[in-house]
Amino acid sequence: MGGKQSVPKISSQDRAIVDLKIQRDEVKRYRKRIQIVLDREQAIAKEALANGNKRVALLALRKRKYQESMLQKTDGQLETLEGWSHLLNSPWSKRIFSLACNKETKSSKLSMPK
């Protein structure tokens, strides 16, 4: 009746995968924000040029160029995160990761004072 429910144990590999996916989602949200800024700077440049304000248009285009470089860096980060995610999900790495975790737990048990 009032028995305890078993709580599923989360392995360190599962936690690493979840952390990578969270980080990937944050990078995707950041990428969307950069894209919005890019579009806004383009609109500002067009409007300023139409009004004859060349200096403001050039400033907006410089800002746009900076945002484009940030977008390229973000794309690189996203590719790296997705690569790590695929690597952690592969069967080969799961085996290596579990062996490494077992070594750590065995060595920590040995080094604990009694």
Coordinates of C-alpha atoms in Angstrom, one line a residue, residues 30-45 60-68 71:
Y30 CA 20.7 32.8 -28.9
R31 CA 21.0 32.2 -32.6
K32 CA 17.4 33.3 -33.1
R33 CA 18.0 36.5 -31.1
I34 CA 21.0 37.3 -33.3
Q35 CA 18.9 36.7 -36.4
I36 CA 16.3 39.2 -35.2
V37 CA 19.0 41.8 -34.5
L38 CA 20.4 41.2 -38.0
D39 CA 17.1 41.8 -39.6
R40 CA 16.5 44.9 -37.5
E41 CA 19.9 46.4 -38.4
Q42 CA 19.2 45.7 -42.1
A43 CA 15.9 47.5 -41.9
I44 CA 17.5 50.4 -40.0
A45 CA 20.2 50.7 -42.7
A60 CA 23.8 49.9 -38.9
L61 CA 25.7 47.9 -41.6
R62 CA 28.8 47.7 -39.3
K63 CA 26.6 46.4 -36.5
R64 CA 25.1 43.9 -38.9
K65 CA 28.5 42.7 -39.9
Y66 CA 29.5 42.2 -36.3
Q67 CA 26.2 40.2 -35.7
E68 CA 27.0 38.1 -38.7
L71 CA 26.2 34.1 -35.9

